[in-house]
Amino acid sequence: MSTTRSFRPPGASSTPRAARRTSRLRRALRSWQLYVLLLPAIIHVILFKYWPMYGAQIAFRNYNPADGFAGSPWAGLEHFARFIGSFQFERVVMNTLTLNSLGLLIAFPVPIILALIVNQLQSERFKKFTQTVLYSPSFISVVVIVGMIHLLFSPRAGLVNNVIELFGGDPIFFMGMPEWFRPLYIGSDIWQNAGFSMIIYLAALTAISPALHEAARVDGANKLQRIWHIDIPGIMPVVTILFILAIGNLFNLGFEKVLLMQTDLNLQTSEVIQTYVYSVGLQQAQFSYSAAIGLFNSLINLVLLLTFNWIARKAGQSSLW
Amino acid sequence: MTQTVAPPTLPPTRKLPSSPAPQPRPRRSLVSRYADPLFNVIAVGLLLVAIVAIIYPMYFILIASVSEPSEILNGNVWVVPRGFTLEGYVQILSDAGILRGFANSVLYTVVGTGVSVAVILAAAYALSRKDLYGRTPLMLLFVITMFIDGGLIARYLVVRDLGMLDTMWAVVLPGAVGVWNLIIARAFFENNVPGELRDAAQMDGASDFRFFFSIVLPLSKPLIFLMIMIHLVANWNAFFDALIFLDSEDKYPLQLVLRNVLVQSEVSAAGGTGALDSYAAAQRLGELIKYGMIVISTIPLLIVLPFMQKHFTKGAMLGAVKN
């Protein structure tokens, strides 16, 4: 840096600042090949991420294809007002909130508990076997998971109803009952994903110094006490960050699965903001109106993320930034 | 646990057999003495329940796919298949729609994985170079997209404006670059490609391209493997982009065909079953086809699972550390 600054070729700009700028530019040019490597990814984010962000302005316009994103006439907040005033608003927002916060409260602790238990296992082989089995469902596609739910919980010849009948109960039409939608959704989510999240916590647990456990053992602490006083505080930073991220995704998570699990009969609980956007926007082609609903959704997400991140930072826990 | 069991089995030569083995803390309460064995029993018990809860539904679907549907209806199928039949599989393997879906999925998965891995590795390497001018703003360009996005409708309109609707590219391209994977790959390059190597190569006159292709990539086999695996699974399992961007049925990937059969119960679409004489027969075959399709669509993943196991765990940990 210092050499390039003192070296001033004839004809170059006379101020040191301009010279510094040209030397930086020259350095950047010399590594032009790096920019070539970067180019496809940049084109990708511009086309498929930033252009849609720019296009999100149709939420404030009356979009028509001929005029494009920026040419369509302004509508102001009309679409937002229509959504908030619509009879669907309360149901859709409440369903989203209930499904996701219940899901978070119930499903979030499961992988942590599993990881704490698996971490205490003495037999390496049993440990490995457990891990493999528990996370194997995370490779199954959403479509197949929902297909499995349909089959296993079918009122006719479904495994679950066979068990119920074995104990003398009456078969239940699970997929047709609004009150069963949430338990099925959350339960199958735990079934599929708890194992994979467990691995992240296990990784965090292995980072805890074994010396701490040794010392605690010498002092006569039993396993439960060691989990409580060493393991849980040890993984708390990871837990906090994953929790904040989960909160930030509160309104996004599992939308594909909700869509697949929807039946005409359980819409009362299964219609969430994003499936509503899908059906209004893409099936009924009300682009601007549904874009406004989508934007409303993203806004709540961002606010939740920022709020919880702020709370975590205030509480002295680790935060995203 | 070993502590409490050990004293009686100690060889008698170490201590007088008459005197009890001295405990380091003789006045341990009953609770603390039995806490660990109790914990072990409960822990192992819980895990066994979890393991059965995971394995049994999968196993049931496997045996149901080769069992007579009426036997399932009567609740006779629990541990072994009853009324063994392969009709479901015969029907699936002779169905043009399903086979075409399978072929489409293979194509989309291979192309999609190739595009994603190539673009991500190249970009991640460039971003891992500390001497890249504008590195921080460029990284920011990617990271921002993790928190803000344009939404479903705008994405659909963009793909439409690009003229990609109802083509393979609509399925393959929009989700090709995951920022999370970019971050993982960048971290790998930062930690595994020493700066000295780069200096030495530069001294010998190697360009950035040359260095990336003949030194960095061969050094990064575990990363390449991990990236390929992640994208294979993701592409194979994807259905939503196909649902919104594809119209013609002959372009449907397997997951979309599956969705129509399993979730929408379009059984007649699954079998070319015009010859079936009654509704009951159609329903019987429909059940067999559904169970069988779950098995068949999951088999490719079960084949790659053992290979990716090690790398996947590593990747998850890398992700956790970078968190």
XYZ file of C-alpha atoms in Angstrom:
644
model
C 0.000 0.000 0.000
C 2.646 2.477 1.065
C 4.798 1.798 -1.980
C 1.956 2.251 -4.414
C 1.010 5.476 -2.706
C 4.459 7.031 -3.016
C 4.889 5.875 -6.578
C 3.169 8.387 -8.792
C 3.477 7.828 -12.525
C 3.497 10.900 -14.760
C 0.065 11.842 -15.883
C -1.659 10.230 -12.900
C -3.936 12.353 -10.761
C -1.984 14.675 -8.557
C -3.891 14.347 -5.256
C -2.888 11.387 -3.063
C -6.519 10.424 -2.607
C -7.184 10.070 -6.318
C -3.953 8.134 -6.685
C -5.065 5.777 -3.974
C -8.299 5.275 -5.772
C -6.641 4.460 -9.085
C -4.267 2.030 -7.428
C -7.187 0.268 -5.815
C -8.928 0.160 -9.126
C -5.814 -1.253 -10.729
C -5.632 -3.920 -8.060
C -9.269 -4.772 -8.617
C -8.645 -4.970 -12.346
C -5.665 -7.231 -11.852
C -7.919 -9.748 -10.103
C -10.651 -9.461 -12.736
C -10.833 -13.245 -12.870
C -12.262 -13.299 -9.346
C -15.087 -11.063 -10.486
C -15.730 -13.403 -13.386
C -16.089 -16.245 -10.876
C -18.487 -14.117 -8.867
C -20.524 -12.936 -11.834
C -22.984 -15.856 -12.276
C -24.004 -15.654 -8.612
C -24.457 -11.887 -8.811
C -26.579 -12.196 -11.948
C -28.611 -14.827 -10.118
C -29.393 -12.728 -7.052
C -30.187 -9.707 -9.186
C -32.567 -11.653 -11.414
C -34.259 -13.847 -8.837
C -33.942 -11.875 -5.590
C -33.558 -8.154 -6.270
C -35.828 -7.956 -9.258
C -38.694 -9.560 -7.295
C -37.936 -7.115 -4.444
C -38.277 -4.300 -6.934
C -41.426 -5.978 -8.218
C -42.919 -6.076 -4.724
C -43.965 -2.443 -5.331
C -46.998 -3.788 -7.187
C -48.486 -4.136 -3.715
C -48.967 -0.359 -3.904
C -50.147 -0.336 -7.514
C -52.812 -1.890 -9.681
C -50.606 -4.251 -11.594
C -51.333 -4.957 -15.201
C -48.896 -6.970 -17.301
C -48.749 -4.487 -20.175
C -47.367 -1.670 -17.998
C -45.000 -3.812 -15.932
C -43.902 -3.309 -12.328
C -43.083 0.383 -12.448
C -45.615 1.490 -15.051
C -48.827 0.321 -13.429
C -51.010 3.011 -11.845
C -50.609 3.785 -8.148
C -53.126 2.424 -5.712
C -51.526 3.566 -2.480
C -52.492 1.480 0.523
C -55.774 0.377 -0.993
C -54.855 -3.321 -1.140
C -53.611 -3.364 2.438
C -56.802 -1.686 3.607
C -58.871 -4.194 1.685
C -57.022 -7.115 3.262
C -57.269 -5.749 6.794
C -60.934 -4.989 6.256
C -61.747 -8.368 4.717
C -63.566 -11.037 6.655
C -60.645 -13.407 5.973
C -58.142 -11.175 7.742
C -58.684 -12.191 11.323
C -58.985 -15.896 10.593
C -55.928 -16.061 8.372
C -53.690 -14.034 10.674
C -54.835 -15.907 13.781
C -54.333 -19.274 12.085
C -50.828 -18.302 11.052
C -49.970 -17.025 14.489
C -51.477 -19.973 16.345
C -50.012 -22.677 14.126
C -46.523 -21.248 14.134
C -46.222 -20.175 17.735
C -47.681 -23.470 18.956
C -45.319 -25.268 16.609
C -42.381 -23.299 17.909
C -43.268 -23.797 21.583
C -43.843 -27.520 21.243
C -41.311 -28.507 18.601
C -38.396 -26.261 19.542
C -37.408 -27.952 22.855
C -37.605 -31.518 21.491
C -34.272 -31.637 19.619
C -32.552 -29.976 22.581
C -33.818 -32.631 24.982
C -32.867 -35.379 22.528
C -29.374 -33.962 22.128
C -28.852 -33.706 25.889
C -29.863 -37.334 26.325
C -27.930 -38.703 23.363
C -24.867 -36.790 24.488
C -24.899 -38.725 27.777
C -24.911 -42.143 26.109
C -21.815 -44.182 26.855
C -21.949 -46.596 23.946
C -20.591 -44.923 20.824
C -22.360 -47.428 18.598
C -25.765 -46.876 20.138
C -25.136 -43.140 19.905
C -24.374 -43.346 16.183
C -27.309 -45.648 15.521
C -29.705 -43.339 17.369
C -28.486 -40.308 15.461
C -28.835 -42.011 12.105
C -32.344 -43.248 12.799
C -33.548 -39.983 14.286
C -32.414 -37.809 11.424
C -33.222 -40.142 8.558
C -36.780 -38.728 8.103
C -35.352 -35.306 7.308
C -34.404 -36.600 3.862
C -37.971 -37.522 2.995
C -39.769 -34.954 0.852
C -42.692 -32.894 2.158
C -44.925 -34.443 -0.455
C -44.141 -37.941 0.765
C -44.532 -36.924 4.421
C -47.985 -35.529 3.746
C -48.776 -38.584 1.643
C -47.773 -40.740 4.604
C -50.030 -38.717 6.898
C -52.935 -39.189 4.498
C -52.335 -42.943 4.380
C -51.506 -43.617 8.026
C -54.334 -41.446 9.366
C -56.860 -42.489 6.767
C -60.284 -43.272 8.247
C -60.306 -46.364 6.100
C -57.478 -48.848 6.621
C -55.108 -46.274 8.128
C -52.575 -47.608 10.617
C -53.618 -45.173 13.346
C -57.302 -45.938 13.011
C -56.474 -49.644 13.013
C -54.796 -49.138 16.370
C -57.761 -47.114 17.631
C -60.129 -49.862 16.540
C -57.904 -52.487 18.132
C -58.584 -50.802 21.451
C -62.268 -50.582 20.701
C -62.445 -46.946 19.592
C -64.199 -45.486 16.591
C -62.183 -44.442 13.552
C -61.481 -40.717 13.266
C -61.401 -38.825 9.970
C -58.256 -36.899 10.908
C -57.666 -35.044 7.639
C -61.248 -33.855 7.503
C -61.364 -32.313 10.966
C -60.127 -28.766 11.537
C -59.181 -29.530 15.142
C -56.777 -32.278 14.064
C -54.888 -30.167 11.561
C -52.557 -28.506 14.062
C -51.631 -31.624 16.055
C -50.909 -33.492 12.830
C -48.883 -30.647 11.410
C -46.785 -30.120 14.523
C -46.443 -33.816 15.308
C -45.235 -34.701 11.841
C -42.881 -31.734 11.952
C -41.277 -33.096 15.102
C -41.192 -36.591 13.611
C -39.401 -35.340 10.526
C -37.096 -32.582 11.724
C -36.233 -33.071 15.392
C -33.402 -35.471 14.553
C -31.672 -33.103 12.197
C -31.836 -30.154 14.573
C -30.566 -32.455 17.283
C -27.314 -32.833 15.364
C -26.674 -29.110 15.521
C -27.099 -29.135 19.300
C -24.937 -32.239 19.600
C -22.200 -30.409 17.717
C -22.502 -27.541 20.167
C -22.364 -30.003 23.076
C -19.117 -31.571 21.875
C -17.583 -28.111 21.965
C -18.029 -28.038 25.774
C -14.737 -28.786 27.516
C -14.688 -32.317 29.002
C -12.660 -30.884 31.898
C -15.830 -29.239 33.202
C -17.594 -32.593 33.305
C -14.559 -34.209 34.950
C -14.479 -31.592 37.659
C -18.200 -31.877 38.278
C -17.959 -35.654 38.498
C -15.176 -35.419 41.076
C -17.414 -33.109 43.072
C -20.117 -35.773 43.001
C -22.535 -34.227 40.528
C -24.836 -36.741 38.884
C -25.766 -36.724 35.221
C -28.875 -34.644 35.624
C -26.974 -32.037 37.606
C -24.214 -31.954 35.005
C -26.759 -31.494 32.224
C -28.421 -28.700 34.133
C -25.303 -26.839 35.230
C -22.871 -27.533 32.386
C -24.556 -28.685 29.191
C -27.524 -26.333 29.099
C -25.544 -23.165 29.857
C -22.948 -24.389 27.344
C -25.346 -24.611 24.421
C -27.395 -21.559 25.401
C -25.795 -19.267 22.763
C -26.652 -21.706 19.972
C -30.154 -22.166 21.386
C -30.725 -18.417 21.495
C -29.570 -17.863 17.930
C -31.612 -20.731 16.540
C -34.603 -19.446 18.485
C -34.238 -15.953 17.043
C -33.912 -17.391 13.549
C -36.995 -19.525 14.135
C -38.907 -16.463 15.310
C -37.808 -14.599 12.200
C -39.235 -17.407 10.139
C -42.360 -17.697 12.232
C -44.658 -16.721 9.405
C -42.774 -18.550 6.662
C -42.038 -21.963 8.024
C -43.603 -25.009 6.473
C -45.827 -23.165 4.056
C -45.425 -25.910 1.451
C -46.528 -28.501 3.956
C -49.535 -26.490 5.063
C -50.564 -26.163 1.432
C -50.258 -29.906 0.942
C -52.145 -30.731 4.128
C -55.042 -28.461 3.272
C -58.314 -30.132 2.479
C -61.613 -28.409 1.852
C -62.734 -29.703 5.219
C -59.928 -28.361 7.395
C -59.560 -24.898 5.816
C -60.983 -23.351 8.952
C -57.664 -23.921 10.736
C -55.324 -24.602 7.848
C -55.696 -21.408 5.820
C -52.632 -19.331 6.722
C -51.423 -16.044 5.239
C -49.150 -17.631 2.688
C -51.577 -20.224 1.433
C -54.083 -17.398 1.143
C -51.580 -15.435 -0.949
C -51.135 -18.505 -3.118
C -54.806 -19.093 -3.711
C -55.746 -15.438 -4.184
C -52.676 -14.496 -6.193
C -51.832 -17.424 -8.375
C -55.124 -19.242 -8.616
C -57.348 -16.179 -8.907
C -54.662 -13.957 -10.495
C -55.242 -10.964 -8.168
C -51.559 -10.096 -8.300
C -51.472 -6.741 -6.550
C -53.839 -7.693 -3.754
C -51.977 -10.889 -2.899
C -48.596 -9.157 -3.207
C -49.820 -6.717 -0.567
C -50.777 -9.607 1.717
C -47.362 -11.183 1.148
C -45.639 -7.914 1.961
C -47.702 -7.567 5.122
C -46.495 -11.047 6.066
C -42.816 -10.274 5.441
C -43.126 -7.069 7.415
C -44.427 -8.884 10.498
C -41.568 -11.356 10.117
C -38.933 -8.675 9.996
C -40.417 -6.862 12.976
C -40.510 -10.085 15.015
C -36.913 -10.899 14.090
C -35.662 -7.449 15.037
C -37.674 -7.393 18.267
C -36.445 -10.738 19.538
C -32.906 -9.998 18.474
C -33.130 -6.782 20.472
C -34.536 -8.625 23.494
C -31.774 -11.230 23.305
C -29.111 -8.540 23.144
C -30.633 -6.676 26.075
C -30.728 -9.905 28.058
C -27.009 -10.299 27.482
C -27.448 -13.359 25.302
C -25.819 -13.824 21.946
C -27.643 -12.174 19.082
C -27.460 -12.158 15.317
C -25.630 -8.853 15.091
C -22.720 -46.599 37.257
C -19.429 -48.435 36.939
C -18.424 -46.958 40.295
C -21.237 -48.572 42.183
C -20.827 -51.933 40.496
C -17.065 -52.134 40.630
C -16.233 -52.814 44.318
C -17.698 -56.343 44.612
C -15.898 -57.508 41.464
C -12.495 -56.217 42.538
C -9.901 -58.946 42.757
C -9.523 -59.962 46.412
C -5.769 -59.462 46.320
C -6.086 -55.691 46.528
C -7.945 -55.455 49.828
C -8.775 -57.647 52.716
C -11.941 -59.503 51.742
C -13.516 -58.849 55.126
C -13.362 -55.052 55.058
C -15.882 -53.269 52.811
C -14.353 -51.190 50.005
C -13.994 -47.617 51.297
C -16.145 -45.146 49.428
C -14.665 -41.738 48.687
C -17.888 -40.154 49.914
C -19.462 -42.698 52.237
C -22.534 -40.689 53.144
C -24.087 -40.342 49.713
C -27.822 -40.110 49.893
C -30.044 -42.712 48.307
C -31.125 -40.253 45.627
C -27.640 -39.420 44.477
C -26.553 -43.065 44.496
C -29.386 -44.132 42.205
C -29.703 -40.934 40.186
C -27.407 -41.998 37.375
C -28.671 -45.552 36.840
C -32.209 -44.188 36.911
C -31.246 -41.513 34.419
C -29.697 -44.133 32.141
C -32.794 -46.300 32.219
C -35.131 -43.410 31.454
C -32.834 -41.986 28.778
C -32.384 -45.253 26.926
C -36.098 -45.985 27.293
C -37.029 -42.607 25.810
C -34.656 -43.039 22.919
C -35.962 -46.525 22.185
C -39.493 -45.137 22.050
C -38.325 -42.394 19.681
C -36.507 -44.901 17.471
C -39.573 -47.127 17.214
C -41.766 -44.101 16.521
C -39.512 -43.185 13.609
C -38.890 -46.616 12.149
C -42.267 -48.294 12.526
C -44.338 -45.999 10.264
C -41.731 -46.377 7.528
C -41.638 -50.110 8.019
C -45.418 -50.295 7.988
C -45.564 -48.486 4.661
C -43.033 -50.905 3.249
C -45.031 -53.998 4.253
C -48.328 -52.358 3.348
C -47.056 -51.783 -0.179
C -46.885 -55.537 -0.716
C -49.939 -56.542 1.319
C -53.488 -57.177 0.181
C -55.407 -53.926 0.939
C -58.318 -55.831 2.472
C -55.934 -57.312 5.021
C -54.852 -53.805 6.012
C -58.483 -52.737 6.184
C -59.228 -55.584 8.564
C -56.289 -54.620 10.738
C -54.284 -57.769 10.127
C -51.076 -56.168 8.908
C -48.741 -55.326 11.771
C -45.370 -57.030 11.526
C -45.262 -59.018 8.295
C -47.004 -58.516 4.938
C -50.293 -60.417 4.536
C -51.634 -61.647 1.221
C -48.379 -60.835 -0.546
C -48.858 -58.992 -3.837
C -46.647 -56.962 -6.149
C -49.535 -55.553 -8.182
C -48.945 -52.004 -6.919
C -45.370 -52.003 -8.123
C -46.300 -53.613 -11.444
C -48.859 -50.870 -11.951
C -46.412 -48.118 -10.983
C -43.655 -49.384 -13.229
C -45.985 -49.626 -16.190
C -47.451 -46.157 -15.707
C -46.216 -43.666 -18.269
C -46.935 -40.618 -16.115
C -44.960 -41.877 -13.154
C -42.021 -43.036 -15.249
C -41.906 -39.703 -17.063
C -42.003 -37.939 -13.709
C -39.107 -40.069 -12.570
C -37.106 -39.230 -15.706
C -37.934 -35.513 -15.376
C -36.848 -35.542 -11.741
C -33.540 -37.151 -12.643
C -32.969 -34.507 -15.329
C -33.943 -31.543 -13.101
C -31.924 -32.906 -10.219
C -28.757 -33.418 -12.250
C -28.964 -30.068 -14.067
C -30.059 -28.177 -10.959
C -27.317 -29.665 -8.813
C -24.698 -28.966 -11.474
C -25.723 -25.333 -11.847
C -25.997 -24.708 -8.103
C -22.710 -26.317 -7.154
C -20.750 -24.625 -9.953
C -22.149 -21.159 -9.253
C -21.842 -21.458 -5.474
C -18.280 -22.795 -5.452
C -17.019 -20.134 -7.847
C -18.692 -17.285 -5.983
C -17.746 -18.628 -2.567
C -14.089 -18.862 -3.546
C -14.014 -15.294 -4.855
C -15.713 -14.080 -1.657
C -13.278 -16.044 0.505
C -10.354 -14.041 -0.921
C -9.500 -11.315 1.567
C -7.855 -9.270 -1.173
C -11.078 -9.077 -3.184
C -11.851 -5.399 -3.590
C -15.392 -4.677 -2.446
C -15.647 -7.948 -0.552
C -17.856 -6.684 2.278
C -20.485 -4.919 0.145
C -20.553 -7.874 -2.242
C -21.136 -10.277 0.651
C -23.827 -7.967 1.943
C -25.522 -8.143 -1.466
C -26.052 -11.842 -0.826
C -26.768 -11.775 2.903
C -29.553 -9.198 2.556
C -31.547 -11.677 0.495
C -31.701 -13.988 3.518
C -33.831 -11.482 5.392
C -35.772 -9.658 2.722
C -37.499 -11.159 -0.253
C -39.894 -9.968 -2.880
C -42.556 -12.525 -2.139
C -44.240 -15.279 -4.054
C -46.210 -13.131 -6.489
C -43.314 -10.946 -7.588
C -41.145 -14.029 -8.025
C -43.783 -15.613 -10.203
C -44.118 -12.466 -12.322
C -40.345 -12.196 -12.764
C -40.068 -15.788 -13.933
C -42.953 -15.136 -16.283
C -41.336 -11.978 -17.651
C -38.142 -13.929 -18.250
C -40.160 -16.274 -20.451
C -39.284 -19.273 -18.318
C -42.817 -20.400 -17.455
C -43.420 -24.035 -18.248
C -39.752 -24.740 -18.940
C -37.171 -26.716 -17.004
C -35.331 -23.475 -16.175
C -38.192 -22.214 -14.035
C -37.693 -25.243 -11.792
C -33.917 -25.253 -11.853
C -32.771 -21.631 -11.765
C -34.777 -19.476 -9.292
C -33.635 -21.384 -6.219
C -30.172 -22.262 -7.485
C -28.049 -20.118 -5.169
C -28.789 -20.572 -1.489
C -27.007 -17.939 0.559
C -26.653 -20.332 3.457
C -24.695 -22.780 1.293
C -22.620 -19.906 -0.045
C -21.655 -18.989 3.502
C -20.738 -22.590 4.350
C -18.588 -22.895 1.214
C -16.900 -19.572 1.830
C -16.043 -20.592 5.389
C -14.574 -23.823 4.085
C -12.307 -22.016 1.607
C -11.245 -19.492 4.216
C -10.219 -22.228 6.637
C -8.756 -24.746 4.232
C -6.915 -22.833 1.518
C -3.781 -21.370 3.078
C -2.705 -17.937 1.879
C 0.872 -19.195 1.440
C -0.300 -21.604 -1.218
C -1.856 -18.770 -3.123
C 1.309 -16.658 -2.823
C 3.438 -19.526 -4.070
C 1.145 -20.153 -7.019
C 1.120 -16.466 -7.860
C 4.918 -16.411 -7.765
C 4.910 -19.239 -10.280
C 2.670 -17.193 -12.524
C -0.632 -19.025 -11.980
C -3.697 -16.907 -12.710
C -6.708 -16.837 -10.372
C -8.561 -19.172 -12.714
C -5.681 -21.591 -12.870
C -5.275 -21.536 -9.077
C -8.996 -22.071 -8.496
C -9.411 -24.919 -10.948
C -6.181 -26.865 -10.464
C -5.387 -26.246 -6.798
C -8.407 -25.032 -4.809
C -10.985 -27.428 -6.248
C -8.875 -30.597 -5.850
C -8.209 -29.520 -2.251
C -11.915 -29.099 -1.552
C -13.306 -32.531 -2.291
C -15.204 -32.865 1.018
C -16.904 -29.534 0.401
C -17.783 -30.396 -3.204
C -19.183 -33.701 -2.014
C -21.258 -32.024 0.689
C -22.604 -29.418 -1.744
C -23.538 -32.058 -4.310
C -25.363 -34.096 -1.662
C -27.274 -31.140 -0.236
C -28.465 -30.125 -3.691
C -29.259 -33.631 -4.858
C -31.618 -34.107 -1.939
C -33.126 -30.622 -2.178
C -33.697 -30.845 -5.933
C -35.088 -34.344 -5.762
C -37.563 -33.352 -3.054
C -38.613 -29.979 -4.484
C -42.166 -29.641 -5.720
C -43.391 -26.105 -5.139
C -41.605 -24.328 -7.990
C -42.807 -27.044 -10.331
C -46.343 -26.549 -9.012
C -46.453 -22.838 -9.714
C -44.240 -22.612 -12.817
C -45.091 -25.726 -14.836
C -48.317 -26.240 -16.743
C -47.811 -29.207 -19.028
C -48.089 -32.550 -17.309
C -45.320 -34.098 -19.359
C -42.839 -31.773 -17.632
C -43.943 -32.634 -14.083
C -41.206 -33.917 -11.777
C -41.871 -37.006 -9.698
C -42.798 -35.025 -6.567
C -45.611 -33.274 -8.389
C -46.892 -36.557 -9.806
C -46.677 -37.933 -6.269
C -48.590 -34.994 -4.913
C -51.396 -35.553 -7.375
C -51.594 -39.236 -6.530
C -50.932 -39.190 -2.772
C -52.482 -35.935 -1.669
C -55.068 -35.118 -4.304
C -55.905 -38.816 -4.603
C -56.038 -38.671 -8.374
C -55.743 -42.400 -8.498
C -57.147 -42.764 -11.956
C -54.419 -40.483 -13.182
C -51.857 -42.791 -11.684
C -52.964 -46.044 -13.183
C -53.816 -46.232 -16.830
C -56.690 -48.084 -15.267
C -59.475 -47.846 -17.787
C -59.823 -51.610 -17.763
C -60.771 -51.794 -14.094
C -64.293 -53.044 -13.778
C -65.403 -51.511 -10.543
C -64.861 -48.659 -8.163
C -63.783 -51.055 -5.433
C -61.103 -52.566 -7.607
C -59.841 -49.109 -8.516
C -59.707 -48.144 -4.872
C -57.888 -51.324 -3.941
C -55.239 -50.714 -6.596
C -55.095 -47.049 -5.621
C -54.058 -47.933 -2.073
C -51.368 -50.292 -3.306
C -50.062 -47.657 -5.696
C -49.904 -45.019 -2.964
C -47.906 -47.197 -0.578
C -45.668 -48.350 -3.398
C -44.985 -44.836 -4.656
C -43.833 -43.691 -1.245
C -41.378 -46.574 -1.177
C -40.125 -46.027 -4.717
C -39.682 -42.269 -4.406
C -37.789 -42.600 -1.150
C -35.429 -45.368 -2.284
C -33.008 -43.068 -4.181
C -32.538 -41.098 -0.964
C -31.984 -44.199 1.119
C -29.261 -45.187 -1.335
C -27.351 -41.940 -0.940
C -28.028 -41.602 2.795
C -25.082 -43.736 3.984
C -22.712 -41.794 1.733
C -23.776 -38.402 2.889
C -24.131 -39.283 6.541
C -20.631 -38.283 7.563
C -20.486 -35.206 5.380
C -23.941 -34.083 6.265
C -23.212 -34.110 9.967
C -20.031 -32.188 9.285
C -21.964 -29.667 7.251
C -24.551 -29.239 9.963
C -21.767 -28.642 12.450
C -20.026 -26.168 10.178
C -23.335 -24.374 9.900
C -23.688 -24.380 13.666
C -20.207 -23.031 14.186
C -20.632 -20.286 11.626
C -23.885 -19.322 13.265
